[in-house]
Amino acid sequence: MAVTGAGIEALLSRLLSRERGKPILRPNKPLVLKDEVANKKTEKGEASCITEMSILMACWKKKDFNSSLCSKEISDFYSCVGRAERRKARQQAAVGQGKKMLPKQANVLLKRYPNLGKEI
Amino acid sequence: MPELEVTFTVTVMKSVTLQEVNLNSTLCNYYFFSVNSKFINMIMQDGNKVLSTEIVTQTLEAIKRKQVEKYHKAPAAEREAIECNPYTIFHQALENCKPVIGLANIQKGSRTYQVPIPLTEKRRRFLAMKWIITECRDNKHRRTHMYEKLSQELLSAFANEGNVIKRKHELHKMAEANRAYAHFRWW
């Protein structure tokens, strides 16, 4: 039912009319668009740096949690975490410039330019 | 940063009497300024910044005094190993207290699990400072001054002993015990 522009009013009047039996639409709220978009469930990613973490924990178990003896594993873990964070930051930036906007970003824009309910 | 004329008074313990530490040098040490000022803000209560800066400067002075005393009592062979600079002691103590891994409460189904997660540098520094301050506030004798308690705690953290280090180790142990839940993270 993808109708654009002026055709919408005609379609709505057809859906709401009682001329052909029961109306198809029975709106309990006024048919007005809100100034926000519904939040979509984001895809759940995978936990990052699990291998580094498990190596670190194995080292800890062996060396009785003495962090100074596990310095190599710790530095590996930190570098992995840094890489994961930078990757996430790059992804966030890329999504902002791609074809689809995140619901959050869309809401920010819609709030700035809301639907006019009254004549100014 | 504009060029600053910084004058240091050298604290020389030749005789028994100590000369005063030049308080200007504390705030002009740019290397530690940001870390120090965070610590000062965290100690501050009711917006009393004057009091908290006083406490921190007194802490650094107390650390210096104790270390210089140790330096002079030690035989010549061990003197090299004794660190007298209160800034490096503070920095190293903080580093020793920082946890490597943290725990987060993640709900899966009806149960909340403690999941080991990597921590950001900011969070680690915050946790270290918070632990030191709460340890000094709660677990020490009521009649000792805060700067005294802080200097004790910082010196033992510098040597990798004390309650804050113990708390960090307990966190690591909990994380290690819960390593099976690490996959519950989604970021």
CSV table of C-alpha atoms in Angstrom, one decimal:
chain,number,residue,atom,x,y,z
A,1,MET,CA,0.0,0.0,0.0
A,2,ALA,CA,2.9,2.4,-0.8
A,3,VAL,CA,1.0,5.5,-1.7
A,4,THR,CA,2.8,8.9,-1.7
A,5,GLY,CA,1.8,12.5,-1.5
A,6,ALA,CA,-1.8,13.5,-2.3
A,7,GLY,CA,-3.0,9.9,-2.7
A,8,ILE,CA,-2.7,9.3,1.1
A,9,GLU,CA,-5.8,11.3,1.9
A,10,ALA,CA,-7.8,9.4,-0.6
A,11,LEU,CA,-6.6,6.1,0.7
A,12,LEU,CA,-7.3,7.1,4.3
A,13,SER,CA,-10.8,8.2,3.6
A,14,ARG,CA,-11.4,4.8,1.9
A,15,LEU,CA,-10.1,2.9,4.9
A,16,LEU,CA,-12.0,4.9,7.5
A,17,SER,CA,-15.3,5.1,5.6
A,18,ARG,CA,-18.4,3.1,6.5
A,19,GLU,CA,-19.8,3.0,3.0
A,20,ARG,CA,-18.5,-0.5,2.2
A,21,GLY,CA,-19.4,-2.2,5.4
A,22,LYS,CA,-17.2,-2.0,8.5
A,23,PRO,CA,-14.2,0.4,8.3
A,24,ILE,CA,-10.8,-1.2,7.9
A,25,LEU,CA,-9.1,1.3,10.2
A,26,ARG,CA,-10.4,2.1,13.7
A,27,PRO,CA,-7.9,4.5,15.1
A,28,ASN,CA,-8.0,5.0,18.8
A,29,LYS,CA,-5.4,7.8,18.6
A,30,PRO,CA,-5.3,10.6,16.0
A,31,LEU,CA,-3.5,9.6,12.8
A,32,VAL,CA,-0.5,11.9,13.4
A,33,LEU,CA,3.2,11.1,13.1
A,34,LYS,CA,5.3,11.3,16.3
A,35,ASP,CA,8.5,13.2,16.4
A,36,GLU,CA,10.5,10.1,17.0
A,37,VAL,CA,11.3,6.7,15.5
A,38,ALA,CA,11.0,3.4,17.4
A,39,ASN,CA,14.2,2.0,18.7
A,40,LYS,CA,15.2,-1.1,16.7
A,41,LYS,CA,16.9,-3.9,18.5
A,42,THR,CA,20.6,-3.7,17.7
A,43,GLU,CA,22.4,-6.7,16.6
A,44,LYS,CA,24.2,-8.3,19.5
A,45,GLY,CA,27.9,-8.5,18.7
A,46,GLU,CA,30.4,-11.0,20.1
A,47,ALA,CA,32.5,-10.5,23.2
A,48,SER,CA,35.9,-9.1,22.2
A,49,CYS,CA,39.3,-10.2,23.5
A,50,ILE,CA,38.1,-13.4,25.0
A,51,THR,CA,41.3,-15.4,24.0
A,52,GLU,CA,43.5,-12.7,25.5
A,53,MET,CA,41.5,-12.7,28.6
A,54,SER,CA,41.6,-16.5,29.0
A,55,ILE,CA,45.4,-16.5,28.5
A,56,LEU,CA,45.8,-13.8,31.1
A,57,MET,CA,43.6,-15.8,33.6
A,58,ALA,CA,45.6,-19.0,32.9
A,59,CYS,CA,48.8,-17.0,33.7
A,60,TRP,CA,47.2,-15.6,36.8
A,61,LYS,CA,46.3,-19.0,38.0
A,62,LYS,CA,49.8,-20.3,37.5
A,63,LYS,CA,51.6,-17.4,39.1
A,64,ASP,CA,49.1,-17.0,42.0
A,65,PHE,CA,47.7,-13.7,40.8
A,66,ASN,CA,51.1,-12.0,40.8
A,67,SER,CA,50.5,-9.3,38.1
A,68,SER,CA,54.2,-8.4,37.8
A,69,LEU,CA,55.0,-12.0,36.5
A,70,CYS,CA,52.2,-11.8,33.9
A,71,SER,CA,53.2,-8.4,32.4
A,72,LYS,CA,53.4,-9.8,28.9
A,73,GLU,CA,49.9,-11.2,29.0
A,74,ILE,CA,48.5,-8.0,30.6
A,75,SER,CA,50.1,-5.9,27.9
A,76,ASP,CA,48.7,-8.2,25.2
A,77,PHE,CA,45.3,-7.9,26.8
A,78,TYR,CA,45.4,-4.1,26.9
A,79,SER,CA,46.5,-3.9,23.2
A,80,CYS,CA,43.6,-6.2,22.2
A,81,VAL,CA,41.2,-4.0,24.2
A,82,GLY,CA,42.5,-0.9,22.6
A,83,ARG,CA,42.2,-2.4,19.1
A,84,ALA,CA,38.6,-3.5,19.9
A,85,GLU,CA,37.7,0.0,21.1
A,86,ARG,CA,39.1,1.7,18.0
A,87,ARG,CA,37.3,-0.8,15.8
A,88,LYS,CA,34.0,0.0,17.6
A,89,ALA,CA,34.6,3.7,17.2
A,90,ARG,CA,35.3,3.3,13.5
A,91,GLN,CA,32.1,1.2,13.1
A,92,GLN,CA,30.0,3.9,14.9
A,93,ALA,CA,31.4,6.6,12.6
A,94,ALA,CA,30.8,4.5,9.5
A,95,VAL,CA,27.1,3.8,10.5
A,96,GLY,CA,26.6,7.5,10.8
A,97,GLN,CA,27.6,8.1,7.2
A,98,GLY,CA,26.1,5.0,5.6
A,99,LYS,CA,22.7,4.7,4.0
A,100,LYS,CA,20.6,4.0,7.1
A,101,MET,CA,20.7,6.1,10.2
A,102,LEU,CA,20.5,4.7,13.7
A,103,PRO,CA,17.2,5.4,15.4
A,104,LYS,CA,19.0,7.5,18.0
A,105,GLN,CA,20.5,9.8,15.3
A,106,ALA,CA,17.1,10.0,13.5
A,107,ASN,CA,15.4,11.0,16.8
A,108,VAL,CA,17.9,13.8,17.3
A,109,LEU,CA,17.2,15.3,13.9
A,110,LEU,CA,13.4,14.8,14.2
A,111,LYS,CA,13.4,16.6,17.6
A,112,ARG,CA,15.2,19.5,16.0
A,113,TYR,CA,12.7,19.8,13.2
A,114,PRO,CA,9.4,18.7,14.7
A,115,ASN,CA,6.0,18.4,13.0
A,116,LEU,CA,4.1,21.6,13.3
A,117,GLY,CA,1.0,21.0,15.2
A,118,LYS,CA,-0.2,24.6,15.2
A,119,GLU,CA,0.0,27.5,12.8
A,120,ILE,CA,2.8,29.8,13.8
B,1,MET,CA,51.3,25.9,28.2
B,2,PRO,CA,53.0,29.3,29.1
B,3,GLU,CA,56.5,29.2,30.4
B,4,LEU,CA,56.4,29.3,34.2
B,5,GLU,CA,59.1,30.4,36.5
B,6,VAL,CA,59.2,27.5,39.0
B,7,THR,CA,61.4,27.8,42.1
B,8,PHE,CA,62.0,24.8,44.2
B,9,THR,CA,63.4,24.9,47.7
B,10,VAL,CA,65.6,21.9,48.1
B,11,THR,CA,64.7,20.0,51.2
B,12,VAL,CA,68.0,19.0,52.8
B,13,MET,CA,68.0,16.9,55.9
B,14,LYS,CA,71.5,17.7,57.0
B,15,SER,CA,70.6,18.5,60.5
B,16,VAL,CA,67.7,17.2,62.5
B,17,THR,CA,65.3,20.0,61.6
B,18,LEU,CA,63.5,19.8,58.2
B,19,GLN,CA,62.9,22.9,56.1
B,20,GLU,CA,59.5,23.5,54.7
B,21,VAL,CA,58.4,21.9,51.5
B,22,ASN,CA,57.7,24.7,48.9
B,23,LEU,CA,53.9,24.3,48.3
B,24,ASN,CA,54.1,25.9,44.9
B,25,SER,CA,56.0,23.0,43.5
B,26,THR,CA,53.1,20.6,44.2
B,27,LEU,CA,50.7,22.3,41.9
B,28,CYS,CA,53.3,23.2,39.2
B,29,ASN,CA,54.4,19.7,38.6
B,30,TYR,CA,52.6,19.3,35.2
B,31,TYR,CA,53.4,15.6,34.9
B,32,PHE,CA,51.2,14.7,37.7
B,33,PHE,CA,48.9,17.7,37.7
B,34,SER,CA,46.0,16.0,36.0
B,35,VAL,CA,46.2,12.8,38.1
B,36,ASN,CA,46.7,14.8,41.3
B,37,SER,CA,43.8,17.1,40.6
B,38,LYS,CA,41.5,14.2,40.0
B,39,PHE,CA,42.6,12.7,43.3
B,40,ILE,CA,42.0,16.1,45.1
B,41,ASN,CA,38.5,16.3,43.6
B,42,MET,CA,37.7,12.8,44.7
B,43,ILE,CA,38.8,13.5,48.3
B,44,MET,CA,36.9,16.8,48.4
B,45,GLN,CA,33.7,16.8,50.4
B,46,ASP,CA,31.0,19.6,50.4
B,47,GLY,CA,33.1,21.5,47.8
B,48,ASN,CA,35.9,22.2,50.3
B,49,LYS,CA,38.7,22.2,47.8
B,50,VAL,CA,41.0,24.1,50.1
B,51,LEU,CA,40.8,21.3,52.6
B,52,SER,CA,41.3,18.5,50.2
B,53,THR,CA,44.4,20.2,48.5
B,54,GLU,CA,45.8,20.7,52.0
B,55,ILE,CA,45.3,17.0,52.7
B,56,VAL,CA,47.0,15.9,49.5
B,57,THR,CA,50.0,18.2,50.0
B,58,GLN,CA,50.3,17.1,53.6
B,59,THR,CA,50.2,13.5,52.3
B,60,LEU,CA,53.0,14.1,49.8
B,61,GLU,CA,55.0,15.8,52.5
B,62,ALA,CA,54.4,12.9,54.9
B,63,ILE,CA,55.5,10.4,52.3
B,64,LYS,CA,58.6,12.4,51.6
B,65,ARG,CA,59.5,12.6,55.3
B,66,LYS,CA,59.0,8.9,55.9
B,67,GLN,CA,61.1,8.0,52.8
B,68,VAL,CA,63.9,10.4,53.7
B,69,GLU,CA,64.0,9.0,57.2
B,70,LYS,CA,64.2,5.5,55.8
B,71,TYR,CA,67.0,6.7,53.4
B,72,HIS,CA,69.1,8.1,56.2
B,73,LYS,CA,68.6,5.0,58.4
B,74,ALA,CA,69.5,2.6,55.7
B,75,PRO,CA,73.1,1.4,55.0
B,76,ALA,CA,74.8,2.9,51.9
B,77,ALA,CA,74.2,-0.2,49.8
B,78,GLU,CA,70.4,0.0,50.1
B,79,ARG,CA,70.1,3.8,49.7
B,80,GLU,CA,69.9,3.7,45.9
B,81,ALA,CA,66.7,1.5,46.1
B,82,ILE,CA,64.8,3.9,48.3
B,83,GLU,CA,62.5,6.1,46.3
B,84,CYS,CA,62.1,9.6,47.8
B,85,ASN,CA,60.1,11.5,45.3
B,86,PRO,CA,56.5,11.5,46.6
B,87,TYR,CA,55.1,12.0,43.1
B,88,THR,CA,56.7,8.8,41.7
B,89,ILE,CA,55.5,7.0,44.8
B,90,PHE,CA,52.0,8.3,44.4
B,91,HIS,CA,52.0,7.4,40.7
B,92,GLN,CA,53.4,3.9,41.2
B,93,ALA,CA,51.1,3.2,44.1
B,94,LEU,CA,48.1,4.2,41.9
B,95,GLU,CA,49.4,2.0,39.1
B,96,ASN,CA,49.8,-1.0,41.5
B,97,CYS,CA,46.2,-0.5,42.7
B,98,LYS,CA,44.6,-0.4,39.3
B,99,PRO,CA,42.6,-3.5,38.5
B,100,VAL,CA,43.2,-5.1,35.1
B,101,ILE,CA,39.8,-6.7,34.6
B,102,GLY,CA,36.4,-5.6,36.1
B,103,LEU,CA,33.1,-7.3,36.7
B,104,ALA,CA,29.8,-6.3,35.3
B,105,ASN,CA,26.3,-7.4,36.3
B,106,ILE,CA,24.7,-8.9,33.2
B,107,GLN,CA,21.2,-10.3,33.2
B,108,LYS,CA,20.5,-13.4,31.2
B,109,GLY,CA,17.1,-14.8,31.7
B,110,SER,CA,16.2,-14.3,35.3
B,111,ARG,CA,19.6,-14.5,36.8
B,112,THR,CA,22.3,-11.8,37.0
B,113,TYR,CA,25.8,-13.0,36.4
B,114,GLN,CA,29.0,-11.3,37.3
B,115,VAL,CA,30.8,-11.2,33.9
B,116,PRO,CA,34.5,-10.3,33.6
B,117,ILE,CA,34.9,-7.3,31.3
B,118,PRO,CA,37.9,-5.2,30.2
B,119,LEU,CA,38.0,-1.7,31.8
B,120,THR,CA,38.9,1.6,30.2
B,121,GLU,CA,41.9,3.5,31.5
B,122,LYS,CA,39.7,6.1,33.1
B,123,ARG,CA,37.6,3.5,34.9
B,124,ARG,CA,40.7,1.7,36.2
B,125,ARG,CA,42.2,5.0,37.5
B,126,PHE,CA,38.9,5.9,39.1
B,127,LEU,CA,38.6,2.6,40.9
B,128,ALA,CA,42.1,2.7,42.2
B,129,MET,CA,41.6,6.2,43.7
B,130,LYS,CA,38.2,5.3,45.0
B,131,TRP,CA,39.5,2.2,46.8
B,132,ILE,CA,42.4,4.1,48.4
B,133,ILE,CA,40.1,6.8,49.7
B,134,THR,CA,37.4,4.5,51.0
B,135,GLU,CA,40.0,2.3,52.6
B,136,CYS,CA,41.5,5.3,54.4
B,137,ARG,CA,38.1,6.7,55.4
B,138,ASP,CA,36.5,3.5,56.7
B,139,ASN,CA,39.1,1.0,57.9
B,140,LYS,CA,41.6,3.1,59.8
B,141,HIS,CA,41.8,4.3,63.4
B,142,ARG,CA,39.4,7.2,64.0
B,143,ARG,CA,42.0,9.5,65.6
B,144,THR,CA,44.6,9.5,62.9
B,145,HIS,CA,44.6,12.4,60.4
B,146,MET,CA,43.5,11.7,56.8
B,147,TYR,CA,46.9,12.6,55.4
B,148,GLU,CA,48.6,10.2,57.8
B,149,LYS,CA,46.2,7.4,56.8
B,150,LEU,CA,46.7,8.2,53.1
B,151,SER,CA,50.5,8.3,53.3
B,152,GLN,CA,50.5,4.9,55.1
B,153,GLU,CA,48.2,3.4,52.4
B,154,LEU,CA,50.1,4.9,49.5
B,155,LEU,CA,53.4,3.7,50.9
B,156,SER,CA,52.1,0.1,51.4
B,157,ALA,CA,50.5,0.2,47.9
B,158,PHE,CA,53.9,1.3,46.5
B,159,ALA,CA,55.3,-1.9,48.1
B,160,ASN,CA,52.5,-4.0,46.7
B,161,GLU,CA,51.0,-4.7,50.2
B,162,GLY,CA,48.0,-3.5,52.1
B,163,ASN,CA,44.3,-3.6,51.9
B,164,VAL,CA,43.8,-1.9,48.6
B,165,ILE,CA,46.1,-4.3,46.8
B,166,LYS,CA,44.2,-7.1,48.5
B,167,ARG,CA,41.0,-5.7,47.2
B,168,LYS,CA,42.4,-5.6,43.7
B,169,HIS,CA,43.5,-9.2,44.0
B,170,GLU,CA,40.1,-10.3,45.2
B,171,LEU,CA,38.5,-8.6,42.2
B,172,HIS,CA,40.9,-10.5,39.9
B,173,LYS,CA,40.1,-13.7,41.6
B,174,MET,CA,36.4,-13.2,41.2
B,175,ALA,CA,36.9,-12.4,37.5
B,176,GLU,CA,39.0,-15.6,37.1
B,177,ALA,CA,36.4,-17.6,38.9
B,178,ASN,CA,33.7,-16.3,36.6
B,179,ARG,CA,35.7,-16.6,33.4
B,180,ALA,CA,33.1,-19.1,32.0
B,181,TYR,CA,30.6,-16.3,31.8
B,182,ALA,CA,32.8,-14.1,29.6
B,183,HIS,CA,30.8,-15.0,26.6
B,184,PHE,CA,27.7,-13.3,28.0
B,185,ARG,CA,29.2,-10.0,26.9
B,186,TRP,CA,28.0,-8.6,23.6
B,187,TRP,CA,30.4,-5.8,23.1
